[in-house]
Tab-separated table of C-alpha atoms in Angstrom:
chain	number	residue	atom	x	y	z
O	6	MET	CA	-27.784	-15.437	35.861
O	7	ASP	CA	-25.077	-17.962	36.785
O	8	THR	CA	-21.413	-17.018	36.885
O	9	VAL	CA	-19.118	-19.184	34.775
O	10	THR	CA	-15.698	-19.816	36.288
O	11	ALA	CA	-12.562	-21.083	34.598
O	12	ASP	CA	-12.524	-24.370	36.551
O	13	GLN	CA	-15.892	-25.352	35.031
O	14	ILE	CA	-14.588	-25.295	31.463
O	15	ARG	CA	-13.398	-28.362	29.543
O	16	ILE	CA	-11.107	-27.848	26.540
O	17	THR	CA	-10.735	-30.856	24.235
O	18	PRO	CA	-8.504	-30.801	21.121
O	19	VAL	CA	-10.271	-31.960	17.961
O	20	THR	CA	-7.080	-32.763	16.007
O	21	GLY	CA	-3.422	-33.184	16.823
O	22	THR	CA	-2.434	-29.857	15.250
O	23	PHE	CA	-5.225	-27.290	15.615
O	24	GLY	CA	-8.786	-26.839	16.827
O	25	ALA	CA	-10.477	-27.486	20.181
O	26	LYS	CA	-13.984	-27.880	21.587
O	27	ILE	CA	-14.933	-25.866	24.688
O	28	GLU	CA	-17.651	-27.213	26.989
O	29	GLY	CA	-19.053	-26.371	30.404
O	30	LEU	CA	-19.789	-22.831	29.311
O	31	ASP	CA	-23.015	-20.883	28.879
O	32	ILE	CA	-22.025	-17.731	27.032
O	33	ALA	CA	-25.187	-15.974	28.221
O	34	GLY	CA	-23.941	-16.308	31.792
O	35	GLU	CA	-21.629	-13.924	33.575
O	36	LEU	CA	-18.013	-14.734	32.736
O	37	THR	CA	-15.279	-14.033	35.258
O	38	PRO	CA	-12.126	-12.254	34.024
O	39	GLU	CA	-10.227	-15.522	34.563
O	40	THR	CA	-12.691	-17.334	32.321
O	41	VAL	CA	-12.378	-14.769	29.553
O	42	GLU	CA	-8.586	-14.949	29.745
O	43	LEU	CA	-8.720	-18.765	29.555
O	44	LEU	CA	-10.863	-18.561	26.408
O	45	ARG	CA	-8.488	-16.046	24.823
O	46	GLN	CA	-5.544	-18.301	25.601
O	47	ALA	CA	-7.394	-21.270	24.097
O	48	LEU	CA	-7.966	-19.298	20.909
O	49	GLN	CA	-4.291	-18.352	20.696
O	50	GLU	CA	-3.132	-21.912	21.358
O	51	HIS	CA	-5.609	-23.852	19.204
O	52	ARG	CA	-6.443	-21.046	16.700
O	53	LEU	CA	-9.887	-22.625	16.087
O	54	ILE	CA	-12.319	-23.141	18.964
O	55	PHE	CA	-15.908	-24.392	19.076
O	56	PHE	CA	-18.638	-23.621	21.600
O	57	PRO	CA	-21.406	-26.223	21.047
O	58	ARG	CA	-25.128	-25.420	21.261
O	59	GLN	CA	-25.184	-21.908	22.645
O	60	LEU	CA	-28.830	-20.906	22.145
O	61	VAL	CA	-28.678	-17.135	22.547
O	62	ASP	CA	-30.229	-14.096	20.923
O	63	THR	CA	-28.262	-11.789	18.648
O	64	GLY	CA	-27.586	-9.252	21.385
O	65	GLN	CA	-26.114	-11.922	23.652
O	66	LEU	CA	-24.016	-13.243	20.778
O	67	VAL	CA	-22.549	-9.803	20.052
O	68	GLU	CA	-21.880	-9.188	23.749
O	69	PHE	CA	-19.965	-12.480	23.971
O	70	ALA	CA	-18.096	-11.826	20.728
O	71	ARG	CA	-16.798	-8.519	22.063
O	72	ARG	CA	-14.869	-10.452	24.725
O	73	PHE	CA	-12.336	-11.354	22.028
O	74	GLY	CA	-11.665	-7.972	20.441
O	75	THR	CA	-13.089	-5.075	18.472
O	76	LEU	CA	-15.728	-6.073	15.936
O	77	LEU	CA	-15.830	-4.871	12.343
O	78	PRO	CA	-18.942	-4.238	10.267
O	79	GLY	CA	-20.321	-7.665	9.419
O	80	HIS	CA	-19.441	-7.453	5.715
O	81	PRO	CA	-17.523	-4.836	3.713
O	82	ILE	CA	-20.166	-4.554	0.978
O	83	LYS	CA	-23.265	-6.610	1.869
O	84	PRO	CA	-26.065	-5.454	4.200
O	85	CYS	CA	-26.055	-6.752	7.775
O	86	LEU	CA	-28.756	-7.509	10.338
O	87	PRO	CA	-31.010	-4.566	11.243
O	88	GLY	CA	-29.800	-3.139	14.536
O	89	TYR	CA	-26.630	-5.246	14.490
O	90	PRO	CA	-24.117	-3.822	12.000
O	91	GLU	CA	-21.477	-6.280	13.286
O	92	VAL	CA	-23.479	-9.319	12.157
O	93	TRP	CA	-23.866	-10.570	8.605
O	94	GLY	CA	-26.449	-13.263	7.940
O	95	ASN	CA	-24.801	-15.695	5.513
O	96	PRO	CA	-27.749	-17.523	3.895
O	97	SER	CA	-27.784	-20.791	1.981
O	98	GLY	CA	-26.893	-20.516	-1.676
O	99	ASN	CA	-28.788	-21.896	-4.631
O	100	LEU	CA	-27.507	-25.441	-5.018
O	101	THR	CA	-29.860	-26.440	-7.833
O	102	GLU	CA	-27.000	-26.266	-10.371
O	103	TRP	CA	-24.814	-28.632	-8.350
O	104	ASP	CA	-25.262	-31.624	-10.679
O	105	SER	CA	-24.361	-29.674	-13.824
O	106	THR	CA	-21.683	-27.342	-12.404
O	107	PRO	CA	-19.317	-29.321	-10.171
O	108	ARG	CA	-16.607	-27.703	-8.132
O	109	ASP	CA	-13.107	-27.439	-9.528
O	110	ARG	CA	-10.091	-29.066	-7.895
O	111	TYR	CA	-10.011	-26.450	-5.153
O	112	ASN	CA	-13.707	-26.899	-4.358
O	113	ARG	CA	-14.815	-23.637	-5.940
O	114	PHE	CA	-18.520	-23.600	-6.688
O	115	GLU	CA	-20.235	-20.402	-5.555
O	116	THR	CA	-17.816	-20.602	-2.640
O	117	ALA	CA	-14.204	-21.553	-2.149
O	118	TRP	CA	-11.507	-22.200	0.360
O	119	HIS	CA	-10.888	-18.699	1.639
O	120	SER	CA	-9.897	-16.409	4.483
O	121	ASP	CA	-12.266	-13.507	5.043
O	122	GLY	CA	-11.456	-10.106	3.594
O	123	THR	CA	-7.844	-10.611	2.531
O	124	PHE	CA	-8.469	-8.078	-0.236
O	125	LEU	CA	-8.543	-5.414	2.500
O	126	PRO	CA	-5.346	-3.597	3.563
O	127	GLU	CA	-6.031	-4.826	7.127
O	128	PRO	CA	-7.840	-8.186	6.843
O	129	PRO	CA	-9.925	-9.360	9.805
O	130	SER	CA	-7.775	-10.943	12.484
O	131	THR	CA	-10.461	-13.361	13.609
O	132	THR	CA	-13.815	-14.698	12.395
O	133	MET	CA	-16.796	-16.025	14.340
O	134	LEU	CA	-19.674	-18.075	12.915
O	135	TYR	CA	-22.923	-18.783	14.754
O	136	ALA	CA	-25.304	-21.500	13.550
O	137	LYS	CA	-28.717	-19.834	13.443
O	138	GLN	CA	-30.410	-22.411	11.197
O	139	VAL	CA	-28.840	-25.615	9.930
O	140	PRO	CA	-29.984	-28.379	7.576
O	141	ALA	CA	-30.974	-31.764	8.959
O	142	ALA	CA	-28.085	-33.262	7.018
O	143	GLY	CA	-25.101	-31.748	5.239
O	144	GLY	CA	-23.802	-28.197	5.234
O	145	ASP	CA	-20.700	-28.837	7.352
O	146	THR	CA	-17.844	-26.326	7.397
O	147	MET	CA	-14.207	-27.314	6.935
O	148	TRP	CA	-11.070	-25.477	8.039
O	149	THR	CA	-7.485	-26.070	6.949
O	150	ASP	CA	-4.292	-25.185	8.792
O	151	LEU	CA	-2.067	-22.759	6.893
O	152	ALA	CA	0.562	-22.718	9.655
O	153	ASN	CA	1.050	-26.476	9.522
O	154	ALA	CA	1.130	-26.232	5.734
O	155	TYR	CA	4.004	-23.753	5.939
O	156	ASP	CA	5.855	-25.833	8.536
O	157	ARG	CA	5.664	-28.920	6.311
O	158	LEU	CA	7.113	-27.284	3.206
O	159	SER	CA	10.612	-28.333	2.250
O	160	ALA	CA	13.314	-25.925	3.401
O	161	PRO	CA	14.114	-24.574	-0.102
O	162	LEU	CA	10.439	-23.886	-0.785
O	163	ARG	CA	9.960	-22.198	2.589
O	164	LYS	CA	12.929	-19.953	1.823
O	165	MET	CA	11.428	-18.991	-1.534
O	166	VAL	CA	7.876	-18.235	-0.360
O	167	ASP	CA	9.200	-16.202	2.600
O	168	GLU	CA	10.292	-13.521	0.132
O	169	LEU	CA	7.170	-13.383	-2.052
O	170	ARG	CA	4.080	-11.168	-2.100
O	171	ALA	CA	0.671	-11.905	-3.619
O	172	VAL	CA	-2.003	-9.631	-5.072
O	173	HIS	CA	-5.478	-10.038	-3.529
O	174	ASP	CA	-8.054	-8.599	-5.928
O	175	PRO	CA	-11.679	-8.198	-4.721
O	176	PHE	CA	-12.926	-8.014	-8.301
O	177	LYS	CA	-11.905	-11.621	-8.870
O	178	GLN	CA	-14.202	-12.564	-5.992
O	179	PHE	CA	-17.073	-10.145	-6.524
O	180	ALA	CA	-17.120	-9.583	-10.297
O	181	PRO	CA	-20.278	-11.727	-10.775
O	182	LEU	CA	-22.158	-9.372	-8.437
O	183	LEU	CA	-21.528	-6.439	-10.782
O	184	ASN	CA	-23.815	-8.043	-13.333
O	185	GLY	CA	-27.545	-8.626	-13.338
O	186	ASP	CA	-29.994	-7.402	-10.717
O	187	THR	CA	-27.620	-7.138	-7.742
O	188	ASP	CA	-28.571	-4.319	-5.377
O	189	GLU	CA	-26.946	-1.114	-6.633
O	190	ARG	CA	-25.574	-0.385	-3.146
O	191	ILE	CA	-23.608	-3.629	-3.279
O	192	LYS	CA	-22.287	-2.793	-6.737
O	193	GLU	CA	-21.181	0.627	-5.542
O	194	GLY	CA	-19.423	-0.954	-2.555
O	195	ILE	CA	-17.510	-3.275	-4.870
O	196	ARG	CA	-16.439	-0.415	-7.139
O	197	LYS	CA	-14.878	1.366	-4.149
O	198	LEU	CA	-12.588	-1.587	-3.400
O	199	SER	CA	-9.118	-2.012	-4.870
O	200	PRO	CA	-6.466	-4.766	-5.005
O	201	THR	CA	-4.139	-5.198	-2.043
O	202	VAL	CA	-0.696	-6.794	-1.806
O	203	HIS	CA	0.207	-9.033	1.145
O	204	PRO	CA	3.188	-11.260	1.947
O	205	LEU	CA	2.645	-14.842	0.836
O	206	VAL	CA	3.825	-15.876	4.302
O	207	ARG	CA	2.250	-14.194	7.311
O	208	VAL	CA	4.062	-13.930	10.660
O	209	ASP	CA	1.873	-13.993	13.771
O	210	PRO	CA	2.576	-10.747	15.671
O	211	VAL	CA	2.393	-12.525	19.064
O	212	THR	CA	3.719	-16.062	18.595
O	213	LYS	CA	5.924	-15.241	15.558
O	214	ARG	CA	4.777	-18.501	13.971
O	215	ARG	CA	4.604	-18.352	10.187
O	216	SER	CA	1.731	-19.470	7.988
O	217	LEU	CA	0.876	-19.325	4.322
O	218	LEU	CA	-1.633	-16.661	3.316
O	219	LEU	CA	-3.592	-18.432	0.587
O	220	ASN	CA	-6.945	-17.259	-0.684
O	221	PRO	CA	-7.824	-18.762	-4.090
O	222	THR	CA	-11.016	-16.706	-4.109
O	223	CYS	CA	-9.170	-13.452	-4.713
O	224	VAL	CA	-5.424	-14.025	-5.207
O	225	THR	CA	-4.645	-13.263	-8.852
O	226	HIS	CA	-0.869	-13.562	-8.987
O	227	ILE	CA	2.431	-13.399	-7.136
O	228	GLU	CA	4.536	-10.311	-7.703
O	229	GLY	CA	7.724	-10.770	-9.700
O	230	LEU	CA	6.653	-14.076	-11.277
O	231	THR	CA	5.216	-14.678	-14.707
O	232	GLN	CA	1.554	-15.632	-14.758
O	233	LEU	CA	2.485	-19.225	-15.562
O	234	GLU	CA	4.993	-19.388	-12.697
O	235	SER	CA	2.520	-17.718	-10.370
O	236	ASP	CA	-0.344	-20.074	-11.263
O	237	LEU	CA	1.819	-23.165	-10.895
O	238	LEU	CA	3.235	-22.081	-7.539
O	239	ILE	CA	-0.222	-21.260	-6.166
O	240	ASP	CA	-1.495	-24.619	-7.437
O	241	LEU	CA	1.421	-26.372	-5.745
O	242	LEU	CA	0.852	-24.607	-2.424
O	243	LEU	CA	-2.880	-25.296	-2.478
O	244	ALA	CA	-2.360	-28.950	-3.355
O	245	HIS	CA	0.110	-29.168	-0.460
O	246	THR	CA	-2.324	-27.437	1.912
O	247	LEU	CA	-5.722	-28.978	1.102
O	248	ILE	CA	-5.166	-32.500	2.393
O	249	PRO	CA	-7.212	-34.293	5.085
O	250	GLU	CA	-4.393	-34.237	7.631
O	251	ARG	CA	-4.556	-30.441	7.803
O	252	THR	CA	-8.327	-30.120	8.100
O	253	VAL	CA	-11.102	-29.975	10.672
O	254	ARG	CA	-14.688	-30.709	9.660
O	255	TRP	CA	-17.561	-29.578	11.893
O	256	LYS	CA	-21.137	-30.847	11.812
O	257	TRP	CA	-23.272	-27.879	12.804
O	258	HIS	CA	-26.064	-27.959	15.361
O	259	GLU	CA	-28.261	-24.975	16.109
O	260	GLY	CA	-26.421	-22.598	18.425
O	261	ASP	CA	-22.902	-23.826	17.668
O	262	ILE	CA	-20.174	-21.172	17.557
O	263	ALA	CA	-16.840	-21.413	15.763
O	264	LEU	CA	-14.114	-18.822	16.355
O	265	TRP	CA	-10.763	-18.861	14.559
O	266	ASP	CA	-7.610	-17.045	13.514
O	267	ASN	CA	-8.642	-15.781	10.083
O	268	GLN	CA	-5.055	-15.089	8.990
O	269	SER	CA	-3.620	-18.583	9.624
O	270	ILE	CA	-6.658	-20.717	8.782
O	271	THR	CA	-8.820	-20.925	5.681
O	272	HIS	CA	-12.310	-22.413	5.508
O	273	ASN	CA	-15.049	-23.660	3.186
O	274	VAL	CA	-18.628	-24.908	3.296
O	275	VAL	CA	-19.559	-28.404	2.125
O	276	LEU	CA	-22.308	-27.956	-0.473
O	277	ASP	CA	-24.215	-31.170	0.127
O	278	TYR	CA	-27.456	-29.900	1.648
O	279	GLY	CA	-29.516	-29.365	-1.510
O	280	GLU	CA	-32.393	-26.933	-1.040
O	281	GLN	CA	-32.495	-27.147	2.753
O	282	GLU	CA	-32.240	-23.889	4.677
O	283	ARG	CA	-28.870	-22.927	6.136
O	284	LEU	CA	-28.197	-19.625	7.893
O	285	LEU	CA	-25.009	-18.734	9.741
O	286	TYR	CA	-24.265	-15.400	11.363
O	287	ARG	CA	-20.751	-14.069	10.721
O	288	LEU	CA	-18.796	-11.607	12.846
O	289	THR	CA	-15.252	-10.444	12.135
O	290	TYR	CA	-12.618	-8.619	14.156
O	291	VAL	CA	-10.355	-5.656	13.511
O	292	GLY	CA	-6.995	-6.718	12.139
O	293	LYS	CA	-3.676	-5.104	11.339
O	294	PRO	CA	-1.599	-5.082	8.166
O	295	ILE	CA	-0.230	-8.546	7.449
O	296	GLU	CA	3.276	-8.931	8.870
O	297	GLY	CA	5.667	-10.897	6.692
O	298	HIS	CA	9.272	-12.017	6.893
O	299	ALA	CA	11.621	-9.120	7.533
O	300	GLY	CA	13.288	-9.624	4.172
O	301	ALA	CA	10.043	-9.701	2.195
C-alpha cells in the first residue's frame, strides 16, 4: 500500500469564497501525519472539500472519515448500514410526482436546503457524503455559504440577527413519517425528539467567524418575534442567502467524497434525475452546542 505525502496533494479552490477540490490522494493508501494535518487545514480554510473518484469499500471509507473527528451514528432515527452504524445510506426518493408537485421558492420538495441535525442540542459539526451509486445525468448536490451570507448583510441587520434565537423543531421535518406504514422504530425515534433553540448566528469556536444558522426544514420561528415577523425575517434571510454567488454545485461521479462544515454551510439535492438510482452514504461528526454572540 502506497504512502501518501503532503507534497503529492493538489488543492484547487472551486469558488472565490468557499469550497476546494483535493487531488493526488488515494484515501485507501497510508496517510502521513503531515498529510492528515494538511487535509484538516484545508477543511478549516475552505469549509467544503471534495475528493474525486475514491473507489473504496465501506470499511476504508469509515477509516478515512475518522481522520477528521469522532463519528456519530449515521442518522438519529433511521436505520444505518449493517455492521457500520456510522453510515446511513441515503437512497433516491420517488420523483414520480415531480411534474404535479413542484418545489416551493426555497426548493422544498421531499427535500430542502438544510444543515444536518440542527434539531439536536449538539448538531453535527461536519458532514461527509460518499457517492456509492449515481445517475447517468442529474442528481447534483448544491451547497450555499452561510458565513458569506452573514458577512454580506447590512450592518443594522447583522446587529439585529446577532441577538436572536430560532426554534428548530424535528416534528416539522419528520411529521410525514409519523403517518402511514413507516417502520414503527422510526416513529418511536421521532417521538423521543424535542425542539431545540439555537442562536440565529453561529460563531465558529476556532476562527470566530460568524455565519447564519438557517434550516428551513425544521426552523419554526424566531423567539421574541410574532409569527408574521418571524416568517418575514426568515424569508428575507433565505432570499439573501440562496443566490448563485454563494453556491457550489457538484456533479457526482462514483466514489466522489464531499466533506463540509455542517454548521456554516447548508446543502440540497437537485431533483432532476427521474427514476434513476441514486445512493449516497452519509457520515456525520460529533458537534458541540452552537456558540452564538456573547450578547445573545
